[in-house]
Coordinates of C-alpha atoms in Angstrom, one line a residue:
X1 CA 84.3 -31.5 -31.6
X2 CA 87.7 -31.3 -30.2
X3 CA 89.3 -34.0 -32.4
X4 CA 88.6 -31.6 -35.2
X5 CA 91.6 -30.1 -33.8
X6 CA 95.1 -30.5 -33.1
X7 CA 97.8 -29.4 -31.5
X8 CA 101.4 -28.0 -32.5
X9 CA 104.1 -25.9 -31.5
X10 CA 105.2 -23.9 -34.4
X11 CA 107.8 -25.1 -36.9
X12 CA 107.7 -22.8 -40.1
X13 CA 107.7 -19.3 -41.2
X14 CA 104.3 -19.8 -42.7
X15 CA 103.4 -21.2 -39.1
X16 CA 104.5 -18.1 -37.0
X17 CA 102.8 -16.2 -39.5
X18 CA 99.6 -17.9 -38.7
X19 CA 100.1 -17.2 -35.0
X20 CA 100.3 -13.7 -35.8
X21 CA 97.2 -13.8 -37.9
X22 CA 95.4 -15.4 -34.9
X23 CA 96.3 -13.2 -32.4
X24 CA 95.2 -10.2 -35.2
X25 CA 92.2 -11.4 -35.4
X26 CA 91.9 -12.6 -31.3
X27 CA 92.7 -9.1 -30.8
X28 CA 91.5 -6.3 -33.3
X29 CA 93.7 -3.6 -32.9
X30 CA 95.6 -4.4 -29.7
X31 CA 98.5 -5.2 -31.6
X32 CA 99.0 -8.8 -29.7
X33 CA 100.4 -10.0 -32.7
X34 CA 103.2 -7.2 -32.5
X35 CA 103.5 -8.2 -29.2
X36 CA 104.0 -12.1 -30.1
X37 CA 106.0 -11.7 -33.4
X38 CA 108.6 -8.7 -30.3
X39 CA 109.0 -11.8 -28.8
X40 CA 109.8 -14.4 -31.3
X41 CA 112.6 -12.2 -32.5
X42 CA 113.8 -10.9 -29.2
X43 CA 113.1 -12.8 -26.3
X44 CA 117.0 -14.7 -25.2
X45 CA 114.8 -17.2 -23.5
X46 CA 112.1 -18.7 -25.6
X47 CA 112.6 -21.1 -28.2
X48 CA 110.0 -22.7 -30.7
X49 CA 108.3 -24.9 -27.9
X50 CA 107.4 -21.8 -26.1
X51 CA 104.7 -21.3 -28.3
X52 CA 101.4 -23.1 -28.6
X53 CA 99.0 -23.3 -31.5
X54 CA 96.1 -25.5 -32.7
X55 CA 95.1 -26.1 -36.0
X56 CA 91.9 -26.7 -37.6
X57 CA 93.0 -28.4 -40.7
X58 CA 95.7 -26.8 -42.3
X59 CA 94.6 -23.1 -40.6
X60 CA 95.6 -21.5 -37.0
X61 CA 92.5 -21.2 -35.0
X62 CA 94.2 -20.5 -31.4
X63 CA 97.5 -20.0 -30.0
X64 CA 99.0 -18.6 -27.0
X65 CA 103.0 -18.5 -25.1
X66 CA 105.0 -19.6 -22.6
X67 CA 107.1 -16.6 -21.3
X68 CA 109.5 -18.0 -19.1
X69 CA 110.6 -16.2 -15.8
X70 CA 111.9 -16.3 -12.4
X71 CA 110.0 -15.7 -9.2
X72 CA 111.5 -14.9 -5.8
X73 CA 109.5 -16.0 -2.8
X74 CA 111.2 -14.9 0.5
X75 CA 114.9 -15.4 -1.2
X76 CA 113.9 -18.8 -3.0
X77 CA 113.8 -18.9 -6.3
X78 CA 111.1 -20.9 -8.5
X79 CA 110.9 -21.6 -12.2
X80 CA 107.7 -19.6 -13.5
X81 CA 105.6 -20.1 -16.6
X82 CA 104.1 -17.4 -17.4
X83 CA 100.9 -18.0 -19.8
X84 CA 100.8 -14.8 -22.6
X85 CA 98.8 -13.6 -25.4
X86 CA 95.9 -16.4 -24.9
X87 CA 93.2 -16.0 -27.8
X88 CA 91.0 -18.1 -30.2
X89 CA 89.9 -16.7 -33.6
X90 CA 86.0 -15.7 -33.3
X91 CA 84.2 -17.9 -35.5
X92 CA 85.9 -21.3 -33.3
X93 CA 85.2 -20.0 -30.0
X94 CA 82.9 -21.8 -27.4
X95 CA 84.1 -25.2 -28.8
X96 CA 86.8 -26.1 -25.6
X97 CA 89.8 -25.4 -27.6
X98 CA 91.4 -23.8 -24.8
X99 CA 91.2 -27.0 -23.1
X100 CA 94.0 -28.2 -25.5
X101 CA 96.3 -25.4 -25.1
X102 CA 95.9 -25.6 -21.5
X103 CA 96.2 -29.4 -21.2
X104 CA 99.6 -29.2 -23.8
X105 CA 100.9 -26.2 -21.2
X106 CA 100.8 -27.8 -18.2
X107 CA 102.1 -30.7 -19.6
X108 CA 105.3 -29.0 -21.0
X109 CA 105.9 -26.5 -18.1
X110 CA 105.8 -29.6 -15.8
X111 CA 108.2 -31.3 -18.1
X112 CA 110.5 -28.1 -18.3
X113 CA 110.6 -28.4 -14.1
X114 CA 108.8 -24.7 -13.9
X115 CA 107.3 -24.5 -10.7
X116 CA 104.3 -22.5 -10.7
X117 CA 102.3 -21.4 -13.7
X118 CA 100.9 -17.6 -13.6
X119 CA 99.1 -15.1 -15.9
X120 CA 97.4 -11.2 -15.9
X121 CA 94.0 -12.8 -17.9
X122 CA 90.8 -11.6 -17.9
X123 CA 88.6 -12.7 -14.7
X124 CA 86.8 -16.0 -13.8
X125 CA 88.0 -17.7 -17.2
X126 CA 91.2 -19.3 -15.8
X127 CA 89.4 -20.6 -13.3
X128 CA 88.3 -23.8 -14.9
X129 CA 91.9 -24.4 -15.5
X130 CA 93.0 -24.4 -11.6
X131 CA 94.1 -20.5 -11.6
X132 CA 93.9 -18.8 -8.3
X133 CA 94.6 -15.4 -7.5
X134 CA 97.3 -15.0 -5.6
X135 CA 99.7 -12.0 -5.8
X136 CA 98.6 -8.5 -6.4
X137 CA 98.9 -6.9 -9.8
X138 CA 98.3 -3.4 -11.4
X139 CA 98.4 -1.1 -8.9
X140 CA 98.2 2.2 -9.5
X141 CA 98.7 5.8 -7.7
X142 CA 97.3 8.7 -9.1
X143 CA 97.9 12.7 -8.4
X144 CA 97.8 16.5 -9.5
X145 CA 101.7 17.1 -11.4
X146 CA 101.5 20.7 -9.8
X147 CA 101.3 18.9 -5.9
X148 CA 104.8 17.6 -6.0
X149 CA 107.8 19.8 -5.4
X150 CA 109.3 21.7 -8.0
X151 CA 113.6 22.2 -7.5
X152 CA 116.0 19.6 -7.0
X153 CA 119.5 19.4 -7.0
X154 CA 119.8 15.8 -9.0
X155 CA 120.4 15.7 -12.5
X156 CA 118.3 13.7 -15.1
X157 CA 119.4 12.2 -18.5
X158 CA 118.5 9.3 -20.6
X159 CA 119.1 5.6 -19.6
X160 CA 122.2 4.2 -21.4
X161 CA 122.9 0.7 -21.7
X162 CA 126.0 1.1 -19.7
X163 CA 123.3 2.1 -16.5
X164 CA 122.0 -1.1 -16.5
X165 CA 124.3 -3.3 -13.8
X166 CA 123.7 -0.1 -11.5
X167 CA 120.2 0.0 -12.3
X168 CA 120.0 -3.8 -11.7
X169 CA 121.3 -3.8 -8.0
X170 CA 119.0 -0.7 -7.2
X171 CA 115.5 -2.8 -8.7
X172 CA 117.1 -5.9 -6.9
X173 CA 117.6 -3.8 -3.6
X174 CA 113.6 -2.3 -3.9
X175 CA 112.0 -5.6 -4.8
X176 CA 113.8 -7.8 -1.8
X177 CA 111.7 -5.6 0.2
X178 CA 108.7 -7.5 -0.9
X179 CA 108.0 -11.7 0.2
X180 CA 107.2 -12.2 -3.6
X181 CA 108.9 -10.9 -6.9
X182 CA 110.2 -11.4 -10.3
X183 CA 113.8 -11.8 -11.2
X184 CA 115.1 -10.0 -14.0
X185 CA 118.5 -11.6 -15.6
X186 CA 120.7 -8.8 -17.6
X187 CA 119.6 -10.1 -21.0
X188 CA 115.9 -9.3 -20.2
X189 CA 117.3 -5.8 -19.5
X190 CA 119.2 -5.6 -22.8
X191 CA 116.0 -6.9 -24.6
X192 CA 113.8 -4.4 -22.4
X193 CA 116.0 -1.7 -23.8
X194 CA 116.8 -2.8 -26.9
X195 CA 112.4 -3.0 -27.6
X196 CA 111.9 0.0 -25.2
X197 CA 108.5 -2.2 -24.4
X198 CA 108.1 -3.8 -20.7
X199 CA 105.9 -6.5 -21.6
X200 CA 103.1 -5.3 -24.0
X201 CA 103.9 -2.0 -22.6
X202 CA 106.2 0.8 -24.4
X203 CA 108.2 3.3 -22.4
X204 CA 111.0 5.6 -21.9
X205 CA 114.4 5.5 -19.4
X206 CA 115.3 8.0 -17.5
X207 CA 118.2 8.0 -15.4
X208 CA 118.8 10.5 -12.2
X209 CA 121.8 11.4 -11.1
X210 CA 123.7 12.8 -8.0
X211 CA 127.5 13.8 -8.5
X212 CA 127.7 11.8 -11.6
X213 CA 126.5 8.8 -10.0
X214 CA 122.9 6.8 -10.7
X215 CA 121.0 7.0 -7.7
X216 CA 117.7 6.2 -9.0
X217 CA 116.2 5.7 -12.9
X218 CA 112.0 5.4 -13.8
X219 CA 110.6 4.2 -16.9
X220 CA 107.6 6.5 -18.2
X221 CA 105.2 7.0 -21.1
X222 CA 102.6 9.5 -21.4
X223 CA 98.8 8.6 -22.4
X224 CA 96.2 11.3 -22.7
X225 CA 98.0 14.1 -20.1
X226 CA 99.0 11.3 -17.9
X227 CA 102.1 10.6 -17.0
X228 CA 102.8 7.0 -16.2
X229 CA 105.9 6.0 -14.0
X230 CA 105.7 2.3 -14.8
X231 CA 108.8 1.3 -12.7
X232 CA 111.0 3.1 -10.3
X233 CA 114.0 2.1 -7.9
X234 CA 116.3 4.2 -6.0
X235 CA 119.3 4.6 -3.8
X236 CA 117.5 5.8 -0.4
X237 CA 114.4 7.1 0.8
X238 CA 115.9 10.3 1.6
X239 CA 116.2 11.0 -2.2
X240 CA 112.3 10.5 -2.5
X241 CA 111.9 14.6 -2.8
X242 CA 114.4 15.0 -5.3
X243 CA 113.0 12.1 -7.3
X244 CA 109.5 13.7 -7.0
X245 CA 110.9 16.9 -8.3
X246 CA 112.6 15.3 -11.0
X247 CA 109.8 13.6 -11.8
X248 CA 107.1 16.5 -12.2
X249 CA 109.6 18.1 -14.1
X250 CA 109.9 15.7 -17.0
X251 CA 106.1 15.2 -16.7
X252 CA 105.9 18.9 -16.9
X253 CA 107.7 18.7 -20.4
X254 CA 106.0 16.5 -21.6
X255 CA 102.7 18.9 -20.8
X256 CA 101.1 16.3 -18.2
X257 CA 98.3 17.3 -16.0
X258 CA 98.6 14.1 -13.5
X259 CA 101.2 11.5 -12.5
X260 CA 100.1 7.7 -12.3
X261 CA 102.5 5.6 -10.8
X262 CA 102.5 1.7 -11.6
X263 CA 104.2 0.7 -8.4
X264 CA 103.1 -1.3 -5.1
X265 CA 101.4 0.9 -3.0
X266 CA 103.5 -0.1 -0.3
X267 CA 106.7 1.4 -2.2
X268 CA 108.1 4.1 -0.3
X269 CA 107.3 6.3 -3.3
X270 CA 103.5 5.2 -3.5
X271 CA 103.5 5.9 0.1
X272 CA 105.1 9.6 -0.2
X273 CA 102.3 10.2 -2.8
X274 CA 99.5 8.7 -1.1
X275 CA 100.6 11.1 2.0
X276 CA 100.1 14.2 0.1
X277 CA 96.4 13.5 -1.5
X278 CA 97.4 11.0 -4.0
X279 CA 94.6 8.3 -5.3
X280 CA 95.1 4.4 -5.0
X281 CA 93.2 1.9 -7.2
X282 CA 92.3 -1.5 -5.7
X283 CA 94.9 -3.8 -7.3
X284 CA 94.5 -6.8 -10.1
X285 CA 95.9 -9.9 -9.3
X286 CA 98.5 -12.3 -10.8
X287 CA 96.3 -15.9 -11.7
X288 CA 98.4 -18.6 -10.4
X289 CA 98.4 -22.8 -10.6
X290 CA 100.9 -24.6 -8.6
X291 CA 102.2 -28.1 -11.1
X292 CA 103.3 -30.4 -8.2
X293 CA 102.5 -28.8 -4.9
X294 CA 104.6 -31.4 -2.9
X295 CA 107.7 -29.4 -5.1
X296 CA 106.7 -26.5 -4.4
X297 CA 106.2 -27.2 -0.4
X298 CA 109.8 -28.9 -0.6
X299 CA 111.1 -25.6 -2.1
X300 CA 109.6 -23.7 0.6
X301 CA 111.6 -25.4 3.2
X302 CA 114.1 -22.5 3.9
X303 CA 111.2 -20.1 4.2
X304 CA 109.7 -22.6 6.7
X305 CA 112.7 -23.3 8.7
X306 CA 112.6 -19.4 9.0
X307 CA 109.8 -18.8 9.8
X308 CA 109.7 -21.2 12.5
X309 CA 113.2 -19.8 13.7
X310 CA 111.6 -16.6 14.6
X311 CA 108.0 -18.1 16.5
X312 CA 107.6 -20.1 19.5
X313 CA 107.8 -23.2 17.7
X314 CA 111.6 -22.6 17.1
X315 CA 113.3 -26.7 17.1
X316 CA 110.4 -28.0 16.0
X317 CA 110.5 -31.9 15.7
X318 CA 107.0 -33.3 14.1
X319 CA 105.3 -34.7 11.4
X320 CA 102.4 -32.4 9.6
X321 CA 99.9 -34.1 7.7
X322 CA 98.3 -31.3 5.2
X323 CA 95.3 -32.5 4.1
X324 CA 94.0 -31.0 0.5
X325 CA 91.4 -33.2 0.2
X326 CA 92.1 -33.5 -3.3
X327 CA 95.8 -34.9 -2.3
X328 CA 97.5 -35.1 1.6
X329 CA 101.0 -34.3 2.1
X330 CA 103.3 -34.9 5.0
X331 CA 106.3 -32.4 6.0
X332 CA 108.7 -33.8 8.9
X333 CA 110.4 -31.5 10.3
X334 CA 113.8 -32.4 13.0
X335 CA 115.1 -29.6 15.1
X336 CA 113.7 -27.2 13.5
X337 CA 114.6 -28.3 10.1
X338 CA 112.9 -29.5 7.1
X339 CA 113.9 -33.2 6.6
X340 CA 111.3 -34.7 4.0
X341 CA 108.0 -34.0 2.2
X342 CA 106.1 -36.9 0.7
X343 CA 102.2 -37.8 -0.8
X344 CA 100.1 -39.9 1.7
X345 CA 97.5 -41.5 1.2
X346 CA 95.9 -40.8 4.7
X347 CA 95.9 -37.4 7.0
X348 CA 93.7 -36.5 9.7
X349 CA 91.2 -33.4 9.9
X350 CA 94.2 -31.5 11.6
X351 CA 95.5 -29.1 8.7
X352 CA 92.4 -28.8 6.5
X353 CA 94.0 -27.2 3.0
X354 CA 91.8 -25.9 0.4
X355 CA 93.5 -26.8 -2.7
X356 CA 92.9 -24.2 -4.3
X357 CA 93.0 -21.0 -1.7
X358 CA 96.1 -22.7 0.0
X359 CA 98.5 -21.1 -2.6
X360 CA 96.9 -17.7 -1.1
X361 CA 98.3 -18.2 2.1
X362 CA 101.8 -19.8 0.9
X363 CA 102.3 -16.8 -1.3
X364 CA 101.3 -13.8 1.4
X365 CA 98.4 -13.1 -0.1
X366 CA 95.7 -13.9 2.5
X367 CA 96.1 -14.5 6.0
X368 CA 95.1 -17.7 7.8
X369 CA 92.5 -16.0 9.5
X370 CA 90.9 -14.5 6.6
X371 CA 91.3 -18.5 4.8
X372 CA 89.9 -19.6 7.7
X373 CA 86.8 -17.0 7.4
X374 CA 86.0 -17.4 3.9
X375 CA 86.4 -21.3 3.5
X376 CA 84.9 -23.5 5.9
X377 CA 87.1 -26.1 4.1
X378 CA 90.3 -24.4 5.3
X379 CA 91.2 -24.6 9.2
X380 CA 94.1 -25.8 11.6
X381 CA 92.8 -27.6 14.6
X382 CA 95.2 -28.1 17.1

């Protein structure tokens, strides 16, 4: 069945166009072909061979996209392919054609040296594929406009253009606070701004000032009396009132009943809201695939050296053998310091890995102790 198929990236007009149509008809009304064809003409990133399509004869039957991006884990950054806008046209469903795609993706993000590939799909699917969850996703925090306080003395206006290198340091200054984040480079701002969408997602910029200076901006769209804050950063926590105010004010104008924030719900502002009544969901989660795990682990090696730094084992001189039981890998370390990471063939029963619920604990998203619980195939002896 699946050599009735084949694989391309897109070349032609008449080809994009029959990407769109696939995702049209992937996706009744969704608009992911909006979405796709925002990209194609916007994105300062993505060129022809970010975009995957197979072909059933002369027709588009599936496609999906590379987006790329940058991840920062604990202040080292990794080359992230992000996997977009997956979908297969109804009536060729069922028939393994995303085991092309996927095959043709790993195989160009490898070659391309990204380092992990992610993506926000629907459950279980991605699975099959490797996919773990790893990082949260989606969170949200929900309360009453008429709870938060009503008079500040900032001043709000419309996000310009010329906000953005301000704007940039503040997001950068919020989202160290976290062991895992993206990276946004100025020209994804400038394309944010010039598309007013944030992914699939429209919204509005509002800047908020103090003596003519940005101290904080949100971006914000309103669905059915709700008033979404999809992203926030800000100067100082002691400006977290006045932001609130400023806040229920424009969601006052805009004749909301609730405010839904999209942020962690360890964000100082999440936690301001949560203190007075607000309602958390129980986040998503990011679906990730490490390409060459020994690449990633050597990447890691400043966040190990750190981390060892501030433990007991501080100078650590040894060999680890990480057995995956799919794969082993050893780490040396010398005083403390990472000095080589290398495939073996052989590793003891010492640092049992689960290949697959590893990049959980690498990426802060479980604990060893709750790895240890929930896989009987992932222990440290010793």
């Amino acid at each position: 069945m699946v050599n009735e198929y084949r694989f391309q990236h897109p070349e032609t007009r008449e080809d994009y166009e029959q990407l769109y149509e696939v995702m049209r008809r992937s996706f009744p009304d969704e608009d992911v072909d909006i979405i796709v064809r925002r990209l194609v003409e916007y994105h300062p990133e993505m060129s022809n061979t970010d975009y995957f399509m197979v072909k059933h004869g002369d027709e588009a039957v599936a496609g999906l996209v590379l987006i790329p991006q940058k991840w920062s884990i604990d202040g080292e950054e990794l080359n992230v392919a992000e996997m977009g806008c997956v979908g297969t046209v109804p009536e060729h469903r069922r028939k393994r054609i995303q085991w092309i795609l996927n095959k043709e993706f790993d195989e160009y993000a490898k070659s391309k040296g990204y380092d992990m590939c992610v993506l926000a799909g629907i459950p279980y699917f991605y699975r099959q594929f490797g996919y773990q969850y790893a990082v949260e996703l989606d969170y949200e925090t929900e309360i009453e406009v008429n709870i938060l306080p009503e008079e500040t003395s900032l001043v709000s206006r419309a996000f310009k253009e010329e906000d953005i290198p301000e704007a940039q340091r503040l997001l950068e200054q919020t989202q160290n606070r976290y062991l895992v984040h993206s990276i946004r480079t100025p020209e994804i701002w400038k394309m944010q701004q010039e598309t007013r969408t944030y992914g699939a997602e429209p919204f509005k910029s509002t800047a908020i000032l103090d003596d003519h200076k940005l101290v904080a901006y949100y971006r914000w769209w309103v669905e059915e009396k709700v008033f979404n804050v999809k992203e926030l950063a800000f100067k100082a926590e002691s400006y977290v009132d006045d932001i609130a105010a400023c806040i229920r004010q424009e969601a006052m104008k805009q004749k909301a009943e609730k405010i839904k924030t999209k942020l962690s719900h360890e964000d100082d502002f999440s936690k301001y809201l949560i203190e007075r009544g607000a309602e958390k969901n129980k986040p998503y989660g990011w679906q990730i695939k490490l390409l060459d795990p020994r690449s990633f682990l050597e990447k890691l090696g400043p966040v190990f050296e750190k981390r060892l730094a501030e433990s007991k084992f501080k100078g650590l001189t040894k060999e680890l053998c990480m057995n995956f039981w799919k794969y082993k890998i050893k780490l040396e370390f010398r005083e403390g310091k990472l000095v080589s990471v290398e495939t073996v063939s052989e590793a003891k029963r010492v640092l049992g890995m689960n290949p697959y619920a590893s990049i959980q604990l690498f990426l802060g998203y479980r604990s060893r102790e709750d790895l240890e619980y929930a896989y009987p195939d992932f222990y440290i002896r010793g």
